PDB file of C-alpha atoms in Angstrom:
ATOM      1  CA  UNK A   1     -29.302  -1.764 -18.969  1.00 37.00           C
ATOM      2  CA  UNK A   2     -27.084  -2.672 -15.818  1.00 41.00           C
ATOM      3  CA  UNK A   3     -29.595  -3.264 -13.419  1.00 39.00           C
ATOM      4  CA  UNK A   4     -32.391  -1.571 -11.388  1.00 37.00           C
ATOM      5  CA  UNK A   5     -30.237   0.323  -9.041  1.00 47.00           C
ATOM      6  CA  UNK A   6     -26.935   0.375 -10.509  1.00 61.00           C
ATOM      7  CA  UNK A   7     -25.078   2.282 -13.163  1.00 72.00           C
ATOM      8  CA  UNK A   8     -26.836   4.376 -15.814  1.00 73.00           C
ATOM      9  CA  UNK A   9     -26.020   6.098 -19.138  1.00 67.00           C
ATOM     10  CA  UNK A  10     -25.535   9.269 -17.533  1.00 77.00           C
ATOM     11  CA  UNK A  11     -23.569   8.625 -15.057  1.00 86.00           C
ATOM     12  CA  UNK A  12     -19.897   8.824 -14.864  1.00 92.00           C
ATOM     13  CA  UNK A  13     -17.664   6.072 -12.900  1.00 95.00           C
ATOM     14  CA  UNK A  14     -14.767   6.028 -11.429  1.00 95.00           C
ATOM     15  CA  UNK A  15     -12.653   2.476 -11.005  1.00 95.00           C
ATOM     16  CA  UNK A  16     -10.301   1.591  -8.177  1.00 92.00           C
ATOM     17  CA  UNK A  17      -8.888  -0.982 -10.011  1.00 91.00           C
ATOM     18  CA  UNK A  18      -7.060  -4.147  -7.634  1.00 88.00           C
ATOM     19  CA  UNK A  19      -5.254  -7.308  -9.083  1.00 88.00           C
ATOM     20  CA  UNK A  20      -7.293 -10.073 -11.012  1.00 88.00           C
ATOM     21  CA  UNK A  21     -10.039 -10.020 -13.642  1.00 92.00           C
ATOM     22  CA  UNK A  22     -12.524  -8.619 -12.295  1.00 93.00           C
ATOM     23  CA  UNK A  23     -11.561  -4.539 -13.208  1.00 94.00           C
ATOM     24  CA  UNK A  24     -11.991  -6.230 -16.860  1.00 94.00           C
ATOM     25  CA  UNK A  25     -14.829  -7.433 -16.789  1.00 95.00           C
ATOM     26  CA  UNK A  26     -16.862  -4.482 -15.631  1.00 95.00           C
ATOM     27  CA  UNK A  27     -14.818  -1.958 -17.326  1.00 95.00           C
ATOM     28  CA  UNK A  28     -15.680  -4.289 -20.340  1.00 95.00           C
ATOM     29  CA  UNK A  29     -19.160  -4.297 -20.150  1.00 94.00           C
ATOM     30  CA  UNK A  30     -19.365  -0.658 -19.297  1.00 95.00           C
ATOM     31  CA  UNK A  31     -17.661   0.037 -22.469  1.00 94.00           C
ATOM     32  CA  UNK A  32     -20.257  -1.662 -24.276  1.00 93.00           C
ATOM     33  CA  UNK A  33     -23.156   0.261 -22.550  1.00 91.00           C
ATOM     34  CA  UNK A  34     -21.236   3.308 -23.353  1.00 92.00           C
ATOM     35  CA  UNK A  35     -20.906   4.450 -19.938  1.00 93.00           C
ATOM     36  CA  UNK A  36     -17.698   6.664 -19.505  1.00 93.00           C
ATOM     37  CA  UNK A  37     -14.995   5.295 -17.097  1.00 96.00           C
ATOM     38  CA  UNK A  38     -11.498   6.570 -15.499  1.00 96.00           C
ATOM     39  CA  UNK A  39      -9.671   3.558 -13.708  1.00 96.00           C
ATOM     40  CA  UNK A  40      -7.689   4.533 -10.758  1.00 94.00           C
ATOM     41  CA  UNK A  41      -5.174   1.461 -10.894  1.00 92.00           C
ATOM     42  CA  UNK A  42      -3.579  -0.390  -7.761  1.00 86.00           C
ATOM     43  CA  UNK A  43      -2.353  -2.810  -9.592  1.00 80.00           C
ATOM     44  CA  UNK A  44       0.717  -2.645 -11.588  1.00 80.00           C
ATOM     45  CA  UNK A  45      -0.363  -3.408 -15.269  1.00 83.00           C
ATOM     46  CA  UNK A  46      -3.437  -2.801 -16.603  1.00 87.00           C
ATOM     47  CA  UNK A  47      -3.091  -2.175 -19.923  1.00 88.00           C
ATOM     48  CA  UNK A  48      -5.585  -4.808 -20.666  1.00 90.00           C
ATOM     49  CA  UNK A  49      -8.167  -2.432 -19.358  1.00 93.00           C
ATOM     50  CA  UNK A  50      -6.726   0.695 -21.803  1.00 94.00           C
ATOM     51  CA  UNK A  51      -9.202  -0.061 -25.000  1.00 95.00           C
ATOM     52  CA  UNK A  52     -12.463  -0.015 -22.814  1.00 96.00           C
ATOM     53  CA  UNK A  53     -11.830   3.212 -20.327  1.00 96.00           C
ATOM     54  CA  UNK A  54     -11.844   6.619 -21.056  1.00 95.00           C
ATOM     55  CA  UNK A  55      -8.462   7.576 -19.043  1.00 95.00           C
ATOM     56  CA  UNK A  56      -6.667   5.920 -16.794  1.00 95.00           C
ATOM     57  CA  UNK A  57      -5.377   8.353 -14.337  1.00 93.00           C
ATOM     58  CA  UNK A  58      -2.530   6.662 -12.168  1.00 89.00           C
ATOM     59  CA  UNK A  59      -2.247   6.056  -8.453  1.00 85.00           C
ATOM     60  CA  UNK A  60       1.083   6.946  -7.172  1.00 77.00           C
ATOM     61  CA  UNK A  61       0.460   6.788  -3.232  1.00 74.00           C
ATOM     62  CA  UNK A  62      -2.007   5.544  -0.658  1.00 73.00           C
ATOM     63  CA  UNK A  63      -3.693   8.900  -0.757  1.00 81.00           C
ATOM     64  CA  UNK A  64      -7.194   9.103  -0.556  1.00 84.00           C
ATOM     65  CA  UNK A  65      -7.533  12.541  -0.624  1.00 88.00           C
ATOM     66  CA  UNK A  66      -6.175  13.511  -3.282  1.00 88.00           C
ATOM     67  CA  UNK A  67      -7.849  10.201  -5.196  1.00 89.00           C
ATOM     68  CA  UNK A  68     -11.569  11.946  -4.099  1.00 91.00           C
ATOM     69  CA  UNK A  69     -10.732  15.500  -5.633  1.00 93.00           C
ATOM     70  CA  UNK A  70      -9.173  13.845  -8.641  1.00 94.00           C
ATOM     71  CA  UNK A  71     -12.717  12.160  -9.227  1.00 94.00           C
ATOM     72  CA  UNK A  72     -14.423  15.651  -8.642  1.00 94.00           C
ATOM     73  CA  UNK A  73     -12.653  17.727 -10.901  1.00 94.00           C
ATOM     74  CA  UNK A  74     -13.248  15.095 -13.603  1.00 95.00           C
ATOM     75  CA  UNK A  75     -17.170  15.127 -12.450  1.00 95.00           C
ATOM     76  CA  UNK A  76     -17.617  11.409 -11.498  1.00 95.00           C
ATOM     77  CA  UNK A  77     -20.912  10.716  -9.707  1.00 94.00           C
ATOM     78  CA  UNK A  78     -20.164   6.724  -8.744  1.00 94.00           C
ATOM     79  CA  UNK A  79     -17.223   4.862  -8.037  1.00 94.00           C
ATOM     80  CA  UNK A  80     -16.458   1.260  -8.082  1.00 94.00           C
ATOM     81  CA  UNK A  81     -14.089  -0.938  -5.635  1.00 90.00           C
ATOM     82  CA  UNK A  82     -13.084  -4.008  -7.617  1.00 90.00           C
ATOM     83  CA  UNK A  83     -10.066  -6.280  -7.271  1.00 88.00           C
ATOM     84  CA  UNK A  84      -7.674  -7.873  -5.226  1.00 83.00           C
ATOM     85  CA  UNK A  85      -6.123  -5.659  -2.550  1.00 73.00           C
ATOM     86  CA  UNK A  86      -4.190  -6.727   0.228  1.00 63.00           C
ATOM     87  CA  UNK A  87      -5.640  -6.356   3.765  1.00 62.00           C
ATOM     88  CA  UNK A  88      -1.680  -6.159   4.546  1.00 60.00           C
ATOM     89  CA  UNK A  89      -1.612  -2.829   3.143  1.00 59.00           C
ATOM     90  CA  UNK A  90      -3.133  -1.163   6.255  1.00 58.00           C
ATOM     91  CA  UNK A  91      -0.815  -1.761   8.493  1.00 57.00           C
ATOM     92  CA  UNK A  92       1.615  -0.030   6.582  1.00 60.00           C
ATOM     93  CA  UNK A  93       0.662   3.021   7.990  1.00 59.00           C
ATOM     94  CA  UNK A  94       2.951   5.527   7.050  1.00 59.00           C
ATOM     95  CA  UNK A  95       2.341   4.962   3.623  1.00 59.00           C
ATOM     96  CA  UNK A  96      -1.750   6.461   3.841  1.00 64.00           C
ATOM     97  CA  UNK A  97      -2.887   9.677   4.162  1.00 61.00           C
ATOM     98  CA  UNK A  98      -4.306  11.278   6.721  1.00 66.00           C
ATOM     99  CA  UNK A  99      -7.884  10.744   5.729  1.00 67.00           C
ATOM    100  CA  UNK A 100      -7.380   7.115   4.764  1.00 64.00           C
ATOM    101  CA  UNK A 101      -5.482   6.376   7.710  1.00 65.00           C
ATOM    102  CA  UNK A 102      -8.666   7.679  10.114  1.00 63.00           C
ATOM    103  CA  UNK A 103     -10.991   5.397   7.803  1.00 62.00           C
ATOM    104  CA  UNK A 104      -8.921   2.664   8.619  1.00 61.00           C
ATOM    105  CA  UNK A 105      -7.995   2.811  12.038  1.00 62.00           C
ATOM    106  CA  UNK A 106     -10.629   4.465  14.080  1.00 63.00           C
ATOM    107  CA  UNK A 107     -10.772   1.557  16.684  1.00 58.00           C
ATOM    108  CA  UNK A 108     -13.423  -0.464  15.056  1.00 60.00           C
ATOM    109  CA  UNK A 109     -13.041  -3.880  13.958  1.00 62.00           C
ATOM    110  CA  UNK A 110     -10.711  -4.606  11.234  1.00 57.00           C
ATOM    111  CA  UNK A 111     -12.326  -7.225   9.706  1.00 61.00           C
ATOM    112  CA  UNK A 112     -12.143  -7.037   5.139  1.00 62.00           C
ATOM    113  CA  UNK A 113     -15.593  -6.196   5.564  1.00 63.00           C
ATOM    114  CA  UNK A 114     -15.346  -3.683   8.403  1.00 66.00           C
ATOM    115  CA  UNK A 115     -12.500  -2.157   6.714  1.00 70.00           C
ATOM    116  CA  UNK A 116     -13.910  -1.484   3.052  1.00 72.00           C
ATOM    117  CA  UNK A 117     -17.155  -0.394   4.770  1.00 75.00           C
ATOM    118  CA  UNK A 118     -15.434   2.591   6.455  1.00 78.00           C
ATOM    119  CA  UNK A 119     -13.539   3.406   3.109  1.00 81.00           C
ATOM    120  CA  UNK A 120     -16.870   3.417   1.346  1.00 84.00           C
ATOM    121  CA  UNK A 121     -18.536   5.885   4.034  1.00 85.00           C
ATOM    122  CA  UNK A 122     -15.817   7.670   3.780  1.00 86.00           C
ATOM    123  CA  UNK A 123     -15.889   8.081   0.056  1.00 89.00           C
ATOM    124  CA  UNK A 124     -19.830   8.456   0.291  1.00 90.00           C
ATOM    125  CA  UNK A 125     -19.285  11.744   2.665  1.00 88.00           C
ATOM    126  CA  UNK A 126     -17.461  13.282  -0.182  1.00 89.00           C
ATOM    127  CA  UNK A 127     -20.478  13.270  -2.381  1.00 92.00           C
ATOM    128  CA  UNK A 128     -19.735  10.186  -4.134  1.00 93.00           C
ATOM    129  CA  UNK A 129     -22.055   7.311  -4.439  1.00 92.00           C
ATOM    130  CA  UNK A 130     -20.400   3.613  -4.103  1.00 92.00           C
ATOM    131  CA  UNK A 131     -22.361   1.149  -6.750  1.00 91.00           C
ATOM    132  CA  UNK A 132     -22.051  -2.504  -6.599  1.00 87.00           C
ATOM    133  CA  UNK A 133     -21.069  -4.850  -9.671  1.00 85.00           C
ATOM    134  CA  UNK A 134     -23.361  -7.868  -9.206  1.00 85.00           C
ATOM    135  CA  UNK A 135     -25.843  -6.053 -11.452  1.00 85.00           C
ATOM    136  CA  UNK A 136     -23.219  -5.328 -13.629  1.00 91.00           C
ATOM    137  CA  UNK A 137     -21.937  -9.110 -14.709  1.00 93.00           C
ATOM    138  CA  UNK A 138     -24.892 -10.762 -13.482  1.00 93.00           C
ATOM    139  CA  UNK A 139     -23.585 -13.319 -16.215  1.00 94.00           C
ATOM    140  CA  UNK A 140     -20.776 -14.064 -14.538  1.00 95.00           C
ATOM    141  CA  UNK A 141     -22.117 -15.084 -11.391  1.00 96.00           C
ATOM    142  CA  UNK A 142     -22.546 -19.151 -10.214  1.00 97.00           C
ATOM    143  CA  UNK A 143     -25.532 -21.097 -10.968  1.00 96.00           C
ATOM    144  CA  UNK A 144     -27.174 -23.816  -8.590  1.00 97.00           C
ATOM    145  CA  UNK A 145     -25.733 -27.073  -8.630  1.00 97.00           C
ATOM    146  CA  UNK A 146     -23.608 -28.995 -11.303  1.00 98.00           C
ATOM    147  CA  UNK A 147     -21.072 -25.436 -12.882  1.00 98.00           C
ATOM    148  CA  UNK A 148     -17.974 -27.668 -14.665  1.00 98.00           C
ATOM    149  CA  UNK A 149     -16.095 -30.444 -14.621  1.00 98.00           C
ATOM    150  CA  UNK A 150     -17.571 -33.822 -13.352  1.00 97.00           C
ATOM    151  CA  UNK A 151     -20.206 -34.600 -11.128  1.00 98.00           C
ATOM    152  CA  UNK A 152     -19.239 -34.449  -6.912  1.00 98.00           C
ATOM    153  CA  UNK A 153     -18.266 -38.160  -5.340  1.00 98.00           C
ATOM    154  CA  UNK A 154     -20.735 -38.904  -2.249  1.00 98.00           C
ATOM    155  CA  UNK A 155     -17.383 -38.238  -0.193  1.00 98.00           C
ATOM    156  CA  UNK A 156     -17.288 -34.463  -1.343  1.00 98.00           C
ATOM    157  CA  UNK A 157     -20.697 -33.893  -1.308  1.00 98.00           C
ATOM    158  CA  UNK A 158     -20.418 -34.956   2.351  1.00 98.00           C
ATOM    159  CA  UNK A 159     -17.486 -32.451   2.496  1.00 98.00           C
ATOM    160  CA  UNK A 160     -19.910 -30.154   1.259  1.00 98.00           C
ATOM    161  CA  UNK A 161     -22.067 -30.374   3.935  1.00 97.00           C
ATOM    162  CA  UNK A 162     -19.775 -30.445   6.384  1.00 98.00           C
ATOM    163  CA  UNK A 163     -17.990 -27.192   5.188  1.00 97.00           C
ATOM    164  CA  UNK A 164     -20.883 -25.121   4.915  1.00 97.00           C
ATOM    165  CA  UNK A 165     -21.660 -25.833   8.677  1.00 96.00           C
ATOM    166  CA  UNK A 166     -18.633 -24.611   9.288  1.00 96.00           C
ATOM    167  CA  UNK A 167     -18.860 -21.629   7.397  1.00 96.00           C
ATOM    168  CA  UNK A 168     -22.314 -21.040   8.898  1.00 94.00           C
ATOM    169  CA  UNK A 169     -20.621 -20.241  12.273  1.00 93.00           C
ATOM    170  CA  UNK A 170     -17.257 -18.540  10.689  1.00 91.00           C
ATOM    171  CA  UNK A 171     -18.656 -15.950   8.187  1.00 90.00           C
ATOM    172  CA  UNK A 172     -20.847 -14.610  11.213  1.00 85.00           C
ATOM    173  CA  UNK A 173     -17.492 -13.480  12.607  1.00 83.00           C
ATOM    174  CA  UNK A 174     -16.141 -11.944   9.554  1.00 78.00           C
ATOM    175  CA  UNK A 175     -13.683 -14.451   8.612  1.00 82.00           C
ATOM    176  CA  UNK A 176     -13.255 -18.110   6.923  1.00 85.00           C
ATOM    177  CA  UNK A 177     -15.446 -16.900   3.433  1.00 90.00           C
ATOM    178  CA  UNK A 178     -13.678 -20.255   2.600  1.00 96.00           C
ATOM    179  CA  UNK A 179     -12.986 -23.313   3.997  1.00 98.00           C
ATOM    180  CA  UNK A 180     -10.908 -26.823   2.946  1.00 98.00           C
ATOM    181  CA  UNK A 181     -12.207 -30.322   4.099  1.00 98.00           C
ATOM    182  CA  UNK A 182     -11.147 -33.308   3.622  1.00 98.00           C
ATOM    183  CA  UNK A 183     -13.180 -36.390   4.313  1.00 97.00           C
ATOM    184  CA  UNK A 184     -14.989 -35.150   7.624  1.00 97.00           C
ATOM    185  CA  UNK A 185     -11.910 -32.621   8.280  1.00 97.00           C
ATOM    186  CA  UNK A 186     -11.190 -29.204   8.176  1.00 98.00           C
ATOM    187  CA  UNK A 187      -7.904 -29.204   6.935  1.00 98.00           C
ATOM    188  CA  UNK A 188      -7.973 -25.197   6.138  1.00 97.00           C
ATOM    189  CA  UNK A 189     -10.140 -22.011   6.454  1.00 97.00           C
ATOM    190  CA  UNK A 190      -9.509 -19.039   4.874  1.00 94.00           C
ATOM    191  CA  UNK A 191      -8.196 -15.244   6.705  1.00 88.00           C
ATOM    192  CA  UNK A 192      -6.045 -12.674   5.928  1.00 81.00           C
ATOM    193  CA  UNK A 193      -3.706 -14.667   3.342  1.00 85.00           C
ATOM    194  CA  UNK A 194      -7.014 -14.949   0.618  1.00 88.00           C
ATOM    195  CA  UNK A 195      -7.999 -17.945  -0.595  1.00 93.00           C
ATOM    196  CA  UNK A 196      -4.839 -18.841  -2.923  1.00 94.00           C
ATOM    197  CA  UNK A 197      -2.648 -18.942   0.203  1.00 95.00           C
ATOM    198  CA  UNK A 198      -5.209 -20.972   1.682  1.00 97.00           C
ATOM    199  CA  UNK A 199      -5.154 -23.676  -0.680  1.00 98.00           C
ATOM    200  CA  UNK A 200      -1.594 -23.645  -0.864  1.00 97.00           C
ATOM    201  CA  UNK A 201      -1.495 -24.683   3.065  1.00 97.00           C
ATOM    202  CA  UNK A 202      -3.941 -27.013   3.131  1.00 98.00           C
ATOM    203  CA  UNK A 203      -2.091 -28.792  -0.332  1.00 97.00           C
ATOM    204  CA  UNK A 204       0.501 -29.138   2.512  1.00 97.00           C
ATOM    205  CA  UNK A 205      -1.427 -30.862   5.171  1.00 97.00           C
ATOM    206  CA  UNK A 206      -3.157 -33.346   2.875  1.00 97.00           C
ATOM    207  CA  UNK A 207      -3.675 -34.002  -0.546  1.00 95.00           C
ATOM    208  CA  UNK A 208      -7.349 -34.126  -1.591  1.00 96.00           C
ATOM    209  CA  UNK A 209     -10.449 -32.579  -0.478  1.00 97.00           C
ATOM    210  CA  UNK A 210     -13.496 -30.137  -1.181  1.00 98.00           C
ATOM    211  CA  UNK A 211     -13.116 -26.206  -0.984  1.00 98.00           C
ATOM    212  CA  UNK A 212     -16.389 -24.499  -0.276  1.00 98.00           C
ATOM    213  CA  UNK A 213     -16.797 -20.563  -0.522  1.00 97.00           C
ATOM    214  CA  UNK A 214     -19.384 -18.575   0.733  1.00 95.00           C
ATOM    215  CA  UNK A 215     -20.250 -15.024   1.887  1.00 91.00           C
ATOM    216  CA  UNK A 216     -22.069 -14.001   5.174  1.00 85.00           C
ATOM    217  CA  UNK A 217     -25.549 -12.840   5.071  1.00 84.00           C
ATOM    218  CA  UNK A 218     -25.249  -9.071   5.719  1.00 80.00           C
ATOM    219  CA  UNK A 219     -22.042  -8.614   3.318  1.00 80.00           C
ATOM    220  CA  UNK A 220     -22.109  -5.223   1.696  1.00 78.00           C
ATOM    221  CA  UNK A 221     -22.537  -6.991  -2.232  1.00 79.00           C
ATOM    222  CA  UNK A 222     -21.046  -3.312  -3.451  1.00 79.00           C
ATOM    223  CA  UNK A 223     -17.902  -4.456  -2.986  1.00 72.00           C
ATOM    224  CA  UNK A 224     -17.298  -7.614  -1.077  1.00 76.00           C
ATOM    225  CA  UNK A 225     -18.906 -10.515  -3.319  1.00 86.00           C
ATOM    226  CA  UNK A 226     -16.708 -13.778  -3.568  1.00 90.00           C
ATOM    227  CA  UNK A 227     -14.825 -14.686  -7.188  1.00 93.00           C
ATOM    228  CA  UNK A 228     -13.154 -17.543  -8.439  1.00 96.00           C
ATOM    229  CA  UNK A 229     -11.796 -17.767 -11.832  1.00 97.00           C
ATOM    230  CA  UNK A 230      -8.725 -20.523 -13.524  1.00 97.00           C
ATOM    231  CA  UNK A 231      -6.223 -19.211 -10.823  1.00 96.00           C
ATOM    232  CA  UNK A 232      -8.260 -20.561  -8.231  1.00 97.00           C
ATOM    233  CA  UNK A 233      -8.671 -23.961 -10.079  1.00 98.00           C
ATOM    234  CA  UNK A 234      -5.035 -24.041 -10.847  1.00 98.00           C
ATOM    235  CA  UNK A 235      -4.269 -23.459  -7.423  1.00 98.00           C
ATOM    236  CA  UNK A 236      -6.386 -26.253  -6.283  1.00 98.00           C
ATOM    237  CA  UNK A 237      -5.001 -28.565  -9.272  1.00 98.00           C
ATOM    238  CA  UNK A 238      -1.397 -28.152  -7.585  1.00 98.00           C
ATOM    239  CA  UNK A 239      -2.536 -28.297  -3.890  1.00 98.00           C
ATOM    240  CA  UNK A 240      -4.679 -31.709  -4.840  1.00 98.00           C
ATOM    241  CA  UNK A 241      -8.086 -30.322  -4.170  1.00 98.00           C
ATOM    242  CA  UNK A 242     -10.881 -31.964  -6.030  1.00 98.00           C
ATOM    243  CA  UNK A 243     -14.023 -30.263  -5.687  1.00 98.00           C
ATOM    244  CA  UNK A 244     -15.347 -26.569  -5.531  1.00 98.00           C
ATOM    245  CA  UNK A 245     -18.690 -25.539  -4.044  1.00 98.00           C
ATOM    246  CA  UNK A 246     -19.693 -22.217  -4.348  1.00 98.00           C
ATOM    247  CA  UNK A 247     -22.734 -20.385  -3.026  1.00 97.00           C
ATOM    248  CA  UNK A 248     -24.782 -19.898  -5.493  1.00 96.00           C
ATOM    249  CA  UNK A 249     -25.894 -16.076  -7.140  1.00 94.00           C
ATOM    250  CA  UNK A 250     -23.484 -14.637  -5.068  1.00 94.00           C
ATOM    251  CA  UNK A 251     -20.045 -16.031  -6.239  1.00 95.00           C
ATOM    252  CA  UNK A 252     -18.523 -14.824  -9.552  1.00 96.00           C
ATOM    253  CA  UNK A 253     -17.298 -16.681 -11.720  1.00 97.00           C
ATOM    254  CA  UNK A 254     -14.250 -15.005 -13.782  1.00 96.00           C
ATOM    255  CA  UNK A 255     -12.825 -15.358 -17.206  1.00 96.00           C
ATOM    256  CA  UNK A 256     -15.602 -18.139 -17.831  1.00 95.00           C
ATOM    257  CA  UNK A 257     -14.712 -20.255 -20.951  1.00 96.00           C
ATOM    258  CA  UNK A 258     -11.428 -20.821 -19.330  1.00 97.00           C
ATOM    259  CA  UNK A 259     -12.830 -21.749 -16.368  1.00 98.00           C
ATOM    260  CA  UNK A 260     -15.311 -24.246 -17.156  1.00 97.00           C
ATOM    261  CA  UNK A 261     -12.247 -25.725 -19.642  1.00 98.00           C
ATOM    262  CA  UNK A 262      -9.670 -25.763 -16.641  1.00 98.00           C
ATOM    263  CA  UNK A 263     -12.384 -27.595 -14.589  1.00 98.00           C
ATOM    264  CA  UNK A 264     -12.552 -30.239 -17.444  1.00 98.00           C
ATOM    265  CA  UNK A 265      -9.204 -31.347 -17.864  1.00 98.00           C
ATOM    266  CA  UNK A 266      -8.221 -31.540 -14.162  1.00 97.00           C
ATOM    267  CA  UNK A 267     -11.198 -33.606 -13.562  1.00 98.00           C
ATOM    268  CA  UNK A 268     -12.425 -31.031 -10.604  1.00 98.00           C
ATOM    269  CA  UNK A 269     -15.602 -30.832  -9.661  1.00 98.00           C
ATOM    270  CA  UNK A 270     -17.532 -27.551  -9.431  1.00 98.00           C
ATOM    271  CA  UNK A 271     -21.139 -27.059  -8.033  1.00 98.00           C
ATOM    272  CA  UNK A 272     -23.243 -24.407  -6.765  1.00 98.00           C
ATOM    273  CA  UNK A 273     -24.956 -24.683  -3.862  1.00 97.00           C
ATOM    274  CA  UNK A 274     -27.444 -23.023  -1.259  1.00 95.00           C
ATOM    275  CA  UNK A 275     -25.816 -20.684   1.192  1.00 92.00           C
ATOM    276  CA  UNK A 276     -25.002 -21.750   4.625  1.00 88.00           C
ATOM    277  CA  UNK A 277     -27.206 -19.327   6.195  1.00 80.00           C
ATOM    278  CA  UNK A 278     -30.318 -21.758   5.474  1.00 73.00           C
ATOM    279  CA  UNK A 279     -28.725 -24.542   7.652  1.00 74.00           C
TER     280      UNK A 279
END
């Protein structure tokens, strides 16, 4: 099974499906386990997804509401948040409804992690439980120290270092889950834009350096773990970047095989390594 406190065979899940390969690879392995799913898609095409769900019901506005009783009537007991979705979105607020617009903007902090935690109460007060998807792909996730590629130069592993000090004083105030240095330098750390962005502006500034991506101690893992996959690599192929460190069990690693082949030919290193937090 899926893990201790996860999904079961009885239960029934719903999917808010974002951007990227993550939706995939869960609805994927649920399929196998032969757990019924209905994918509630943000993104635009996901008919990759159609041969392992049981109905995709579409999303045709911001409106949570209406999202909540559609999961009701078709009896799901645990929903899923999985995939790219721009933080952008809320301040578009005439496109939400009235109960996703109070989730959002109640006056709290509007940090990603802030934000999705007040969706997921709010989705939680409707009945509905919110499960996580480490559990799920547990396969999927990054392994302590050498992951693909080559082996890190004494330069990046310095890098290394130096990035996860930084990111031991940035993730405690909800921001920089990634950060670009280059020899001694932070040439970029991650906000609003994601990491793709992020590597694209620090290609900019310099060409070279390691990328190191973490999460903060206290991140809710039912929705807010860190993923890579080839984009990221590709990204950091055209921006110059040369090594990835991730933190390891607790970063996933999408569409794998690729991955680990991408890695090879553009020479980029990829490690695992221990999180910041035990600096």
């Amino acid at each position: 099974m899926l893990g201790r406190r996860m999904i079961k065979m009885n239960n029934i899940v719903a999917i808010i499906a974002g951007d990227g390969a993550l939706p995939e690879a869960i609805c994927s392995k649920l399929h196998r386990e032969g757990i019924p799913v209905y994918l509630f898609p943000l993104a635009d095409d996901v008919r990759s997804l159609s041969p392992y769900v049981t109905e995709i019901i579409p999303v045709t506005s911001l409106n949570l509401q209406v999202l909540l009783e559609k999961m009701l009537i078709k009896k799901v007991d645990t929903v899923i948040l999985a995939g790219r979705v721009p933080k952008s979105l809320m301040y578009n607020r005439a496109a939400l409804d009235e109960l996703l617009r109070l989730s959002l903007c109640n006056g709290g902090t509007n940090d990603d992690h802030a934000l999705l935690g007040r969706i997921v109460q709010t989705i939680e007060r409707s009945g509905l439980r919110v499960a996580g998807y480490r559990s799920i792909v547990p396969e999927l996730l990054a392994e302590m120290d050498f992951i693909a590629g080559r082996q890190p130069t004494e330069q990046e592993k310095r890098d290394i270092e130096y990035g996860r000090y930084i990111l031991s004083h940035t993730l405690s105030l909800s921001f920089g889950q990634s950060v670009v240095v280059c020899d001694g330098s932070v040439v970029a750390i991650e906000a609003m834009e994601g990491t793709d962005a992020m590597l694209k502006r620090a290609g900019e500034l310099v060409r070279g350096g390691s990328v190191v991506k973490m999460m903060r101690a206290d991140q809710d893992e039912r929705f807010d773990i860190p993923v890579v996959g080839p984009l990221t690599l590709e990204g950091m192929k055209t921006a110059g970047q040369t090594c990835l460190a991730l933190e390891a069990g607790r970063t996933l690693i999408l569409e794998k095989e690729q991955f680990l082949q991408l890695a090879e030919s553009a020479n980029i290193s990829v490690v695992g390594v221990e999180s910041c937090q035990s600096l």
